[in-house]
Amino acid sequence: MKKIVFVLLLPVLALQVSAQSLKDVFAKDFLMGVSLSGRNVRNVAEQDLIRKEFNSVTCENAMKPASLHPSPNVWRWEEADRIANFCRENGIKMRGHCLVWHNQFSDWMLYDENGNFVDKEVFYARLKDHIQTVMNRYKDVIYAWDVVNEAMSDGGTNPYRESKLYQLCGDEFIAKAFQFAREADPKAVLFYNDYNECDRRKSRNIYNMVLKMRSNGVPIDGIGMQGHYNIYGPTEKEVDDALNLYKTVVKHIHVTELDIRVNAEMGGQLRFSREGAAVTDSVKQHLADQYARVFNVFRKHKDVVDCVTFWNLGDRDSWLGAANYPLPFDSEYKPKLAYEYIKDMKPAKWAMPDKPKPDPNRQRQQRRGGFGGFGPQKPPFKPELAFPEMPGIKEDFVPSEMNQPGQQYPQVNSQGYARFRVEAPEAQEVVVSLGLGGQGGTKLKKTYDGSWVGTTAGPMDEGFHYYHLTVDGGTLNDPGTNNYYGSTRWESGIEIPAHDRDFYAMKNVPHGFVQQVLFWSESTKQCRRAFVYTPPSYGKNAKERFPVLYLQHGWGEDETAWSNQGHANLIMDNLIAEGKVKPFIIVMTYGMTNEIQFGGLGGFTAEGFEKVLVDELVPYIDSHFMTKADKWNRAMAGLSMGGMETKTITLRRPEVFGSYGLLSGGQYEPADIKDKKQVKLIFQSCGSKEQPDRIKQSTENLKAAGFNAHGYISEGTAHEFLTWRRSLYQMAQLLFK
Ligand code: XIL
């Protein structure tokens, strides 16, 4: 008899288990919620599912300010009312979402008819009216409100998100919103809601803000953890840590927007790819496991967690796109393995998978702006929001001429300020190496659209500057600019238009050629490269021969520097067009300066380079170009370390070069030069910010000793390319005369 009873009972039990729903299983722990659109509550099958599984509902969009209150005195209640009425009819409680948010907000509240910020008191009056109207309408059915959504930043130095709300009010708008909400409905439980809430840094910032507000009497009752997770994180410990932290400052915690992506993105930013992953059995298992983990932690904290809400009913509704497979119900509202794991409180079966390495194809697509066709788009960048006016700074910024085609940043203004904008939405810190002496560059600030912006603290010197970015400690180039070979690598560059820029401007004049020459170097057993400038008249007359200037770059640079950032060819073309110089050839090759550490010049003899230059390149040039192949028609000059090479090599090989030029590269003293007749011209220069007295003094000494010496000081510039462009301009007019 006993046996029979047992057999009969089994199927009944099984039925009971499957008849149980999420809300029943967790009845003693917390409410089970779901976010809905008006469409969900119009569909009978979906209504059944909602009624069966859930006892708390949030409007996905219908109660956001932009939906309800798109302009002053315009209220659109229809969709919100439809969802609220469904809940009223079915005895389902509602969470209100949301009253203040930087997205989907009634932006008109912040601005006057001319688009300027209103006085914050005007904004508060509008906000109060909004909050009270909305809360009063749904008082009977809404038990909790997300009063303020996402006011904390995702990185950068400011813990607060620098939204328009923050720009107008600082953090006071948070306090005001909670006060207005409390006044409207003293019984509603009032939440601060945010995403990435298990991130160690952000959770600290959320905690500190709530603590500060509560100590000032601001009625924040609870913290909403959005819970936009993925199968790679957060870990149970991270969720547990966040809950432990939050419960020290509030009595109520709601998981407000739970979903779990199968790609590696996370958070509530309205900017993401809609790509998911192929839904294999292992992906299904990982999803189930991650749901199991987080529910395990939520249950552990059931003393404070009083509601867990899924963000959308089934995958077909998900804001993340169905390919992300994020919910317990699939696109046909069928329960997944994840649903079973949640409901049966199963432990995770496998360990958490390792986060996949970023897929370069996807990144490429993202760079091209490929963020899902239909999904929420990134807000358009508005410079007036990102760069509030600064006293004394003229708002006449234009893209730097060194930018890549179409790139709007970096920019420069007529006073010489430089302005940067870098897209790095996940970064914590972005610094531009360029700034003002000793201040360690310009720290950028994260702005409302996730990009980082900043303006130099003062005007920069005229001319060209190398720079780079430091993003979270890593050195990177600014993708806005072309690259210039600078500190032993290709670096970003920016050009502050110089008042005398005409002499290197690209003009409608005859242009010479800069050609790449590959020559075999026996001493280094390799093919080496030089760039050779030939003037516009070169080759026009088959017999005409030209003098040659061997022109060296500085440390960290290479043979590309003089024509790329130095504009040596344009300087020559312009001078020739104006009849100010006798046309000559310029040869620019790599001076092997980067093989020694900067500063370690003690043992630098330039002997290797001397061989390449004098014994290999000079003969090559003389046999391949129409040169005047004698010492008096051959000059050598160099900037910075290229100047040091020039000095050493010209003194060691007086038979090869007849004129010498040192540009910010030291100076000759009369005693250095054995035979006065060995040199026709000595040119020495530097910027006025580079101890010009030494150049002036040594030039005087050389002149006094009977040398044909010329000194030149570039006004207002330092050890940078404008000094050297100007120096070449001066020197070229003196050479080979
Ligand atoms: C999302 C909705 O799901 C989308 O339909 C809408 O286009 C954008 O907003 N954090 C929040 C929610 O607080 O309001 C967001 O909802 C998702 C991120």
JSON list of C-alpha atoms in Angstrom, two decimals, residues 4 74 103 288 324 328 345 431-432 441 446 465 474 498 517 575 624 650 699 723 730:
[
{"chain": "A", "resi": 4, "resn": "ILE", "atom": "CA", "xyz": [1.41, 2.69, -4.31]},
{"chain": "A", "resi": 74, "resn": "VAL", "atom": "CA", "xyz": [2.61, 68.53, -22.92]},
{"chain": "A", "resi": 103, "resn": "ASN", "atom": "CA", "xyz": [19.23, 60.52, -20.81]},
{"chain": "A", "resi": 288, "resn": "ALA", "atom": "CA", "xyz": [22.53, 29.80, -16.41]},
{"chain": "A", "resi": 324, "resn": "ASN", "atom": "CA", "xyz": [22.73, 38.89, -26.61]},
{"chain": "A", "resi": 328, "resn": "PRO", "atom": "CA", "xyz": [15.58, 33.88, -18.60]},
{"chain": "A", "resi": 345, "resn": "MET", "atom": "CA", "xyz": [18.25, 27.64, -7.01]},
{"chain": "A", "resi": 431, "resn": "VAL", "atom": "CA", "xyz": [46.20, 63.07, -20.01]},
{"chain": "A", "resi": 432, "resn": "VAL", "atom": "CA", "xyz": [47.69, 64.93, -22.99]},
{"chain": "A", "resi": 441, "resn": "GLY", "atom": "CA", "xyz": [50.42, 68.20, -19.59]},
{"chain": "A", "resi": 446, "resn": "LYS", "atom": "CA", "xyz": [35.13, 63.04, -19.17]},
{"chain": "A", "resi": 465, "resn": "HIS", "atom": "CA", "xyz": [54.64, 70.29, -31.19]},
{"chain": "A", "resi": 474, "resn": "GLY", "atom": "CA", "xyz": [49.41, 53.57, -21.28]},
{"chain": "A", "resi": 498, "resn": "ALA", "atom": "CA", "xyz": [52.72, 80.95, -36.47]},
{"chain": "A", "resi": 517, "resn": "VAL", "atom": "CA", "xyz": [66.54, 56.95, -52.32]},
{"chain": "A", "resi": 575, "resn": "LEU", "atom": "CA", "xyz": [62.49, 80.83, -51.39]},
{"chain": "A", "resi": 624, "resn": "HIS", "atom": "CA", "xyz": [73.12, 59.43, -59.17]},
{"chain": "A", "resi": 650, "resn": "THR", "atom": "CA", "xyz": [82.80, 68.60, -40.55]},
{"chain": "A", "resi": 699, "resn": "THR", "atom": "CA", "xyz": [79.29, 83.87, -33.53]},
{"chain": "A", "resi": 723, "resn": "THR", "atom": "CA", "xyz": [63.02, 77.27, -34.66]},
{"chain": "A", "resi": 730, "resn": "GLN", "atom": "CA", "xyz": [67.76, 81.97, -43.00]}
]
